[in-house]
Coordinates of C-alpha atoms in Angstrom, one line a residue:
M195 CA 3.5 27.7 -29.8
A196 CA 2.4 29.5 -26.6
T197 CA -0.5 27.1 -25.9
Q198 CA 1.9 24.1 -26.4
Y199 CA 4.1 25.6 -23.7
T200 CA 1.3 26.3 -21.3
H201 CA 0.0 22.8 -21.8
H202 CA 3.4 21.3 -20.7
E203 CA 3.4 23.8 -17.8
H204 CA 0.0 22.6 -16.7
L205 CA 0.9 19.0 -17.0
G206 CA 4.1 19.7 -15.0
H207 CA 2.0 21.4 -12.3
V208 CA -0.5 18.5 -12.2
I209 CA 2.4 15.9 -11.9
F210 CA 3.8 17.9 -9.0
I211 CA 0.5 18.0 -7.2
T212 CA -0.1 14.3 -7.8
A213 CA 3.4 13.4 -6.6
A214 CA 2.8 15.5 -3.5
A215 CA -0.5 13.7 -2.7
A216 CA 1.2 10.3 -3.4
I217 CA 3.7 10.9 -0.5
G218 CA 0.9 9.4 1.6
G219 CA 1.5 6.2 -0.3
F220 CA 5.3 6.6 0.3
L221 CA 4.6 6.8 4.1
F222 CA 2.4 3.7 3.8
G223 CA 5.2 1.7 2.1
Y224 CA 7.9 3.2 4.4
D225 CA 6.1 2.5 7.7
S226 CA 4.8 -0.9 6.8
S227 CA 8.3 -2.2 6.0
V228 CA 10.6 -0.2 8.2
I229 CA 9.5 -2.6 11.0
N230 CA 11.2 -5.4 9.1
G231 CA 14.7 -4.3 10.3
A232 CA 13.4 -3.6 13.8
V233 CA 11.6 -6.9 14.5
V234 CA 14.6 -8.8 15.9
G235 CA 15.6 -5.7 18.0
I236 CA 12.1 -5.4 19.5
Q237 CA 12.0 -9.1 20.2
K238 CA 15.4 -9.0 22.1
H239 CA 14.9 -5.7 23.8
F240 CA 11.5 -6.5 25.3
Q241 CA 12.3 -10.2 25.5
V242 CA 9.0 -11.3 23.9
G243 CA 8.1 -14.4 21.9
S244 CA 6.9 -14.8 18.3
F245 CA 3.2 -14.3 19.2
E246 CA 3.7 -10.9 20.8
T247 CA 6.1 -9.9 18.0
G248 CA 3.5 -10.8 15.4
F249 CA 0.9 -8.9 17.3
V250 CA 3.0 -5.7 17.6
V251 CA 4.0 -5.8 13.9
A252 CA 0.4 -6.5 12.7
I253 CA -1.5 -4.1 15.1
A254 CA -0.7 -1.1 12.9
L255 CA -2.8 -2.8 10.2
L256 CA -5.9 -2.7 12.4
G257 CA -5.2 1.0 12.9
S258 CA -5.0 1.3 9.1
A259 CA -8.3 -0.4 8.5
L260 CA -9.9 2.1 10.9
G261 CA -8.1 5.1 9.3
A262 CA -9.3 4.0 5.8
W263 CA -12.8 3.5 7.1
V264 CA -13.1 7.1 8.5
G265 CA -10.7 8.8 6.1
G266 CA -13.3 9.4 3.4
G267 CA -15.8 11.0 5.8
L268 CA -13.1 13.3 7.3
A269 CA -12.1 14.3 3.7
D270 CA -15.7 15.4 3.1
R271 CA -15.9 17.3 6.4
W272 CA -12.5 19.0 6.6
G273 CA -11.4 19.0 2.9
R274 CA -8.8 16.8 1.2
T275 CA -5.6 18.8 1.9
R276 CA -6.5 19.6 5.6
S277 CA -7.1 15.8 6.2
M278 CA -3.8 15.0 4.6
Q279 CA -2.1 17.5 7.0
V280 CA -3.8 15.8 10.0
A281 CA -2.6 12.4 8.8
A282 CA 1.0 13.7 8.4
L283 CA 1.0 15.2 11.9
L284 CA -0.4 12.0 13.5
F285 CA 2.3 10.1 11.6
A286 CA 5.1 12.4 12.7
V287 CA 4.0 12.2 16.4
S288 CA 3.7 8.4 16.3
S289 CA 7.2 8.1 14.8
I290 CA 8.7 9.7 17.9
G291 CA 6.4 7.6 20.1
Q292 CA 7.6 4.4 18.4
M293 CA 11.2 5.5 18.7
L294 CA 11.0 5.9 22.5
P295 CA 8.7 3.2 23.9
F296 CA 9.0 2.3 27.5
A297 CA 7.1 -1.0 27.2
I298 CA 5.9 -3.4 24.5
W299 CA 2.2 -2.3 24.9
D300 CA 3.3 1.4 24.6
L301 CA 5.0 0.5 21.3
A302 CA 1.8 -1.2 20.1
L303 CA -0.3 1.9 20.9
W304 CA 2.0 4.1 18.8
R305 CA 1.8 1.6 16.0
I306 CA -2.0 1.8 16.0
V307 CA -1.7 5.7 15.7
A308 CA 0.8 5.3 12.9
G309 CA -1.5 2.8 11.2
F310 CA -4.5 5.1 11.5
A311 CA -2.6 7.9 9.8
I312 CA -1.5 5.6 7.0
G313 CA -5.0 4.3 6.6
M314 CA -6.3 7.9 6.2
A315 CA -3.5 8.6 3.7
S316 CA -4.2 5.5 1.7
V317 CA -7.8 6.7 1.0
L318 CA -7.0 10.5 0.7
G319 CA -4.2 10.2 -1.8
P320 CA -6.0 8.2 -4.6
A321 CA -9.2 10.2 -4.1
Y322 CA -7.4 13.6 -4.4
I323 CA -5.4 12.4 -7.4
A324 CA -8.6 11.2 -9.2
E325 CA -10.2 14.6 -8.5
V326 CA -7.3 16.8 -9.8
A327 CA -6.0 14.6 -12.7
P328 CA -7.1 15.5 -16.2
P329 CA -9.1 12.5 -17.6
A330 CA -6.5 11.8 -20.3
Y331 CA -3.8 11.1 -17.7
R332 CA -5.9 9.7 -14.9
G333 CA -4.7 6.1 -15.3
R334 CA -1.0 6.9 -15.3
L335 CA -1.3 9.5 -12.5
G336 CA -3.4 7.1 -10.5
S337 CA -0.6 4.5 -10.5
F338 CA 1.7 7.1 -8.8
Q339 CA 0.1 5.8 -5.5
Q340 CA 1.3 2.2 -6.0
L341 CA 4.7 3.5 -7.2
A342 CA 5.1 5.7 -4.1
I343 CA 4.3 2.6 -1.9
V344 CA 7.0 0.5 -3.5
L345 CA 9.5 3.4 -3.3
G346 CA 8.6 3.8 0.4
I347 CA 9.3 0.1 0.9
A348 CA 12.7 0.3 -0.8
V349 CA 13.8 3.5 1.0
S350 CA 12.9 2.1 4.4
Q351 CA 14.9 -1.1 3.7
L352 CA 17.9 1.0 2.7
V353 CA 17.6 3.1 5.8
D354 CA 17.4 0.0 8.0
Y355 CA 20.4 -1.5 6.3
L356 CA 22.5 1.7 6.8
I357 CA 21.5 2.2 10.4
A358 CA 22.3 -1.5 11.1
R359 CA 25.7 -1.0 9.5
L360 CA 26.4 2.1 11.5
A361 CA 25.6 0.2 14.7
G362 CA 28.1 -2.6 13.8
G363 CA 25.6 -5.0 12.2
D364 CA 23.4 -5.6 15.3
V365 CA 20.1 -3.7 15.7
N366 CA 20.4 -4.0 19.5
N367 CA 23.7 -2.1 19.6
L368 CA 23.7 1.5 20.9
L369 CA 24.0 4.3 18.4
W370 CA 23.9 7.9 19.7
G371 CA 22.4 6.8 23.0
L372 CA 19.6 4.7 21.6
E373 CA 19.4 1.1 20.2
A374 CA 19.7 1.0 16.4
W375 CA 16.1 -0.4 15.9
Q376 CA 14.8 2.8 17.7
W377 CA 16.5 5.0 15.1
M378 CA 14.9 2.9 12.4
L379 CA 11.4 3.6 13.7
G380 CA 12.2 7.3 14.5
A381 CA 13.5 7.9 11.0
C382 CA 9.8 7.8 9.8
V383 CA 9.5 11.4 11.1
V384 CA 11.4 12.7 8.0
P385 CA 8.9 11.6 5.3
A386 CA 6.0 12.5 7.7
L387 CA 7.2 16.2 7.9
L388 CA 7.8 16.2 4.1
F389 CA 4.2 15.1 3.6
L390 CA 3.0 17.8 6.0
L391 CA 5.0 20.4 4.0
F392 CA 3.7 19.3 0.6
A393 CA 0.1 18.9 1.8
S394 CA 0.3 22.5 3.0
T395 CA 1.4 23.8 -0.4
I396 CA -0.9 21.9 -2.9
P397 CA -4.4 23.4 -3.8
E398 CA -7.6 22.0 -2.4
S399 CA -9.5 19.7 -4.8
P400 CA -11.9 21.6 -7.1
R401 CA -14.6 19.1 -6.3
Y402 CA -14.4 19.8 -2.6
L403 CA -14.3 23.6 -3.2
V404 CA -17.5 23.4 -5.2
M405 CA -19.1 21.1 -2.6
S406 CA -18.3 23.7 0.2
G407 CA -19.6 26.6 -1.9
R408 CA -16.2 28.2 -2.7
T409 CA -16.9 28.4 -6.5
R410 CA -14.4 31.2 -7.2
R411 CA -11.5 29.4 -5.7
A412 CA -12.6 26.2 -7.6
R413 CA -12.4 28.2 -10.9
E414 CA -8.8 29.3 -10.0
V415 CA -7.7 25.8 -9.3
L416 CA -9.4 24.3 -12.4
A417 CA -7.6 27.0 -14.5
E418 CA -4.3 26.0 -12.8
I419 CA -4.7 22.2 -13.5
E420 CA -6.7 22.0 -16.7
G421 CA -5.4 25.1 -18.6
D422 CA -7.1 28.1 -20.2
D423 CA -8.6 26.2 -23.2
V424 CA -11.2 24.5 -20.9
N425 CA -14.5 26.3 -20.5
L426 CA -14.5 26.9 -16.7
D427 CA -18.2 27.7 -16.5
D428 CA -19.1 24.3 -18.1
R429 CA -16.7 22.4 -15.8
I430 CA -18.1 24.1 -12.6
A431 CA -21.7 23.4 -13.8
E432 CA -20.7 19.8 -14.5
I433 CA -19.3 19.3 -11.0
Q434 CA -22.3 21.0 -9.5
H435 CA -24.7 18.7 -11.5
V436 CA -22.8 15.6 -10.4
L437 CA -22.8 16.7 -6.7
R438 CA -26.5 17.4 -6.9
T439 CA -27.5 14.1 -8.5
E440 CA -25.0 12.0 -6.6
R441 CA -26.1 10.0 -3.6
V442 CA -23.4 8.8 -1.3
P443 CA -23.7 5.0 -1.5
G444 CA -24.1 3.2 1.8
L445 CA -23.6 -0.4 2.9
K446 CA -27.3 -1.1 2.3
D447 CA -26.7 -0.5 -1.5
L448 CA -24.3 -3.5 -1.6
R449 CA -27.0 -5.9 -0.5
G450 CA -27.6 -8.7 -3.0
P451 CA -28.6 -12.4 -3.4
A452 CA -25.1 -13.9 -2.9
M453 CA -24.7 -14.4 0.9
G454 CA -26.2 -11.0 1.5
L455 CA -24.0 -9.1 -1.0
L456 CA -24.0 -8.3 -4.7
P457 CA -21.8 -10.8 -6.6
I458 CA -19.5 -8.0 -7.9
V459 CA -18.8 -6.9 -4.3
W460 CA -17.8 -10.5 -3.4
I461 CA -15.4 -10.6 -6.4
G462 CA -13.8 -7.4 -5.1
I463 CA -13.5 -8.8 -1.6
V464 CA -12.0 -12.1 -2.8
L465 CA -9.5 -10.3 -5.1
S466 CA -8.4 -8.2 -2.1
A467 CA -8.0 -11.3 0.1
F468 CA -6.0 -13.3 -2.5
Q469 CA -3.7 -10.3 -3.0
Q470 CA -2.7 -10.8 0.7
F471 CA -3.1 -14.5 1.2
V472 CA -0.2 -15.3 -1.2
G473 CA 2.0 -14.0 1.6
I474 CA 3.5 -11.0 -0.1
N475 CA 3.7 -8.9 3.0
V476 CA 5.6 -11.6 4.9
I477 CA 8.5 -10.7 2.5
F478 CA 8.3 -7.0 3.4
Y479 CA 7.6 -7.3 7.1
Y480 CA 9.7 -10.3 8.1
S481 CA 12.2 -11.0 5.4
S482 CA 15.2 -10.0 7.5
V483 CA 13.9 -12.4 10.2
L484 CA 13.2 -15.0 7.5
W485 CA 16.7 -14.9 6.1
Q486 CA 18.2 -14.9 9.6
S487 CA 16.1 -18.0 10.4
V488 CA 17.9 -19.9 7.6
G489 CA 21.4 -18.8 8.7
I490 CA 22.1 -15.4 7.0
N491 CA 23.5 -12.7 9.3
Q492 CA 21.6 -9.5 10.2
S493 CA 23.1 -6.8 8.0
D494 CA 23.3 -9.2 4.9
S495 CA 19.6 -10.1 5.5
L496 CA 18.7 -6.4 5.4
L497 CA 20.6 -6.0 2.2
I498 CA 18.7 -8.9 0.6
S499 CA 15.4 -7.2 1.8
F500 CA 16.5 -4.1 0.0
S501 CA 17.2 -6.0 -3.2
S502 CA 13.7 -7.5 -3.0
S503 CA 12.2 -4.1 -2.9
I504 CA 14.2 -3.0 -5.9
I505 CA 12.7 -6.0 -7.8
N506 CA 9.3 -4.9 -6.5
I507 CA 9.8 -1.4 -8.1
V508 CA 10.9 -3.0 -11.5
G509 CA 7.8 -5.2 -11.4
T510 CA 5.6 -2.2 -10.7
F511 CA 7.0 -0.4 -13.8
I512 CA 6.4 -3.5 -15.9
A513 CA 2.7 -3.6 -14.7
I514 CA 2.2 0.1 -15.3
S515 CA 3.4 -0.3 -18.9
L516 CA 1.4 -3.4 -19.7
V517 CA -1.9 -3.0 -17.8
D518 CA -3.5 -0.9 -20.6
K519 CA -1.9 -3.0 -23.5
L520 CA -2.4 -6.6 -22.4
G521 CA -5.4 -6.0 -20.1
R522 CA -6.1 -6.9 -16.5
R523 CA -7.0 -10.6 -16.7
P524 CA -3.9 -11.8 -18.6
L525 CA -1.6 -10.1 -16.1
L526 CA -3.4 -11.6 -13.1
L527 CA -3.2 -15.1 -14.6
V528 CA 0.5 -14.9 -15.5
G529 CA 1.1 -13.5 -12.0
S530 CA -0.8 -16.3 -10.2
A531 CA 1.1 -19.0 -12.2
G532 CA 4.5 -17.4 -11.6
M533 CA 3.8 -17.0 -7.8
A534 CA 2.5 -20.6 -7.4
I535 CA 5.7 -22.0 -9.0
S536 CA 8.1 -19.7 -7.1
L537 CA 6.4 -20.2 -3.7
A538 CA 6.3 -24.0 -4.1
T539 CA 10.1 -23.9 -5.0
A540 CA 10.8 -21.7 -1.9
A541 CA 8.8 -24.2 0.3
W542 CA 10.9 -27.1 -1.1
A543 CA 14.2 -25.2 -0.4
F544 CA 13.2 -24.3 3.1
S545 CA 12.4 -27.9 3.9
S546 CA 16.1 -28.8 3.7
A547 CA 17.2 -26.4 6.5
V548 CA 19.6 -28.0 9.0
G549 CA 20.3 -27.1 12.7
E550 CA 18.2 -25.8 15.5
G551 CA 17.2 -22.4 16.9
E552 CA 20.0 -19.7 16.4
S553 CA 22.3 -22.0 14.4
V554 CA 20.0 -23.0 11.6
S555 CA 21.2 -22.8 8.0
L556 CA 20.3 -23.8 4.4
P557 CA 22.8 -26.1 2.6
D558 CA 23.9 -25.5 -1.0
P559 CA 22.3 -25.3 -3.5
Q560 CA 19.0 -24.8 -1.6
G561 CA 20.1 -21.5 0.0
A562 CA 20.6 -19.9 -3.4
I563 CA 17.4 -21.5 -4.8
A564 CA 15.4 -20.1 -1.8
L565 CA 16.8 -16.6 -2.5
V566 CA 16.0 -16.7 -6.2
A567 CA 12.6 -18.2 -5.7
A568 CA 11.6 -15.5 -3.1
N569 CA 12.7 -12.7 -5.5
V570 CA 11.0 -14.3 -8.5
F571 CA 7.8 -14.4 -6.4
V572 CA 8.2 -10.7 -5.6
L573 CA 8.6 -9.9 -9.3
F574 CA 5.6 -11.9 -10.4
F575 CA 3.5 -10.3 -7.6
A576 CA 4.6 -6.8 -8.5
L577 CA 4.0 -7.1 -12.2
S578 CA 0.5 -8.5 -11.6
W579 CA -1.5 -8.6 -8.4
G580 CA 0.3 -5.6 -6.8
V581 CA -0.9 -3.1 -9.3
V582 CA -3.8 -4.7 -11.1
V583 CA -6.0 -5.4 -8.1
W584 CA -5.9 -1.6 -7.3
V585 CA -6.7 -0.7 -10.9
L586 CA -9.6 -3.2 -10.9
L587 CA -11.0 -2.1 -7.6
G588 CA -11.1 1.5 -8.9
E589 CA -13.0 0.6 -12.1
M590 CA -14.9 -2.7 -11.8
F591 CA -17.9 -1.5 -9.7
P592 CA -21.0 0.2 -11.1
N593 CA -20.9 4.0 -10.5
R594 CA -23.7 4.0 -8.0
I595 CA -21.9 1.7 -5.5
R596 CA -18.3 2.4 -6.4
A597 CA -17.3 4.3 -3.2
A598 CA -19.0 2.0 -0.8
A599 CA -17.8 -1.2 -2.5
L600 CA -14.2 0.1 -2.7
G601 CA -14.4 0.9 1.0
V602 CA -15.5 -2.7 1.8
A603 CA -12.9 -4.3 -0.5
A604 CA -10.1 -2.1 1.0
A605 CA -11.1 -3.0 4.5
A606 CA -11.1 -6.7 3.5
Q607 CA -7.6 -6.2 2.2
W608 CA -6.3 -4.7 5.5
I609 CA -8.0 -7.5 7.5
A610 CA -6.4 -10.2 5.2
N611 CA -3.1 -8.4 5.5
W612 CA -3.5 -8.4 9.3
L613 CA -4.3 -12.2 9.4
I614 CA -1.2 -13.1 7.4
T615 CA 1.1 -10.8 9.3
V616 CA -0.1 -11.7 12.8
S617 CA 0.0 -15.5 12.0
F618 CA 3.4 -15.7 10.2
P619 CA 5.9 -15.7 13.2
A620 CA 4.1 -18.5 15.0
L621 CA 3.5 -20.5 11.8
A622 CA 7.1 -20.1 10.7
E623 CA 8.3 -21.3 14.1
W624 CA 6.0 -24.3 13.8
N625 CA 6.8 -25.2 10.1
L626 CA 8.3 -22.8 7.6
P627 CA 8.1 -25.0 4.5
L628 CA 4.4 -25.8 5.1
T629 CA 3.6 -22.1 5.6
Y630 CA 5.1 -21.4 2.2
A631 CA 3.3 -24.4 0.7
A632 CA 0.0 -22.9 2.0
Y633 CA 0.8 -19.5 0.3
A634 CA 1.5 -21.5 -3.0
I635 CA -1.9 -23.2 -2.7
F636 CA -3.5 -19.7 -2.4
A637 CA -1.7 -18.6 -5.6
V638 CA -3.1 -21.7 -7.4
L639 CA -6.6 -20.9 -6.1
S640 CA -6.2 -17.2 -7.2
F641 CA -5.5 -18.5 -10.8
L642 CA -8.7 -20.6 -10.8
F643 CA -10.7 -17.7 -9.3
V644 CA -9.6 -15.2 -12.0
S645 CA -10.2 -17.5 -14.9
R646 CA -13.7 -18.3 -13.6
W647 CA -15.0 -15.0 -12.2
V648 CA -13.0 -11.9 -13.2
R649 CA -14.1 -10.0 -16.3
E650 CA -11.8 -7.8 -18.4
T651 CA -12.3 -4.1 -17.8
K652 CA -9.6 -2.8 -20.3
G653 CA -10.9 -0.1 -22.6
R654 CA -14.4 0.0 -21.1
K655 CA -16.0 3.2 -19.8
L656 CA -16.6 3.4 -16.1
E657 CA -20.3 3.9 -16.9
E658 CA -20.5 0.5 -18.5
M659 CA -19.4 -1.5 -15.4
G660 CA -21.9 -3.5 -13.4

């Protein structure tokens, strides 16, 4: 009976550690979509056009690409938990900076710092979780990161909505001496300080402890997370052996015959690009502007954005429950088909908008159809490409190149995300229906790509990939 109890205790402890590390994912979701409520406020406050707005929203993503690029190296130098603390501190400072900008370029600078912190956290969280999670639970604990991201998106939409309501429905109204949109950006400091607190209480990863020669502490942590029924000497020896024989893969290991890279690396890059090219982040960065552009008022549009993020959470849970039962490929194919149909429907609905500039609106029934189509799109994305691409990127590469290939694929994802985010305001101003039709075409192409190139990885050992 006693061992059963300690087993549950250990699992509870591991779940706590994993959840604490995943707060980095929560920050990622929170910051990337808190800007949604503030976009209109920033535009009016600084009196800038759609190009500058897109630039300021998207520049955080370039910071993220940089943070993700250097995050792994810092984790090896300073340790996993110390690096998380640095990311949390940078994020807290940048939240205050974003809250009190004196010019548009100043705001852009703080967004780069915030992006850098998030990029670091996006690499540190999953790496730490993989190193502390017992093998039997690794898949489910690994999906904490994606779950934390979608929760962060939902909470930030709710905070935006509440702040806008307090300010009388207009994000440029004053609230306690600052404009409402400034409070939206400043509110990021709360999850940042929580992340700092938790990153200071969780143990360092056993793998890093062995790597830096602190074997005794590594034994203590292993006993904490894996229980007393594990032979600690064997586990330490195993980690030491892996560290001795492991060579850190570099970019030169990814070279191959297909335009300079191995085919499997290209598949990872293209999967990452398609995940962004269907336009999912337009919904999370600009949905309040999008709904306002078709005649819905500010605080209602923020409420619609919040409902989209709840649908996103539901879809994520569906994916987590099905990814090991149905497999990766079927989920991606169903998702691509659903996204193509819903995006094409939204494009058709937006094409019937009437009016000009501020007084634009969607007639019935197109308004309702556009809303439903946008939410169906979010659902199909969340139950397929949102979760499955990350699962695949973690397991589809051969062991010897996994870390380097993952880094390249993740960087491709940040860059694709940046391209879509920076181009949307100008494209939407030019022709919103055509912009959505283009995203629908990418969804169709993603279906063809998966059916031709992507192999199923369900139930296969990581050692068999290649």
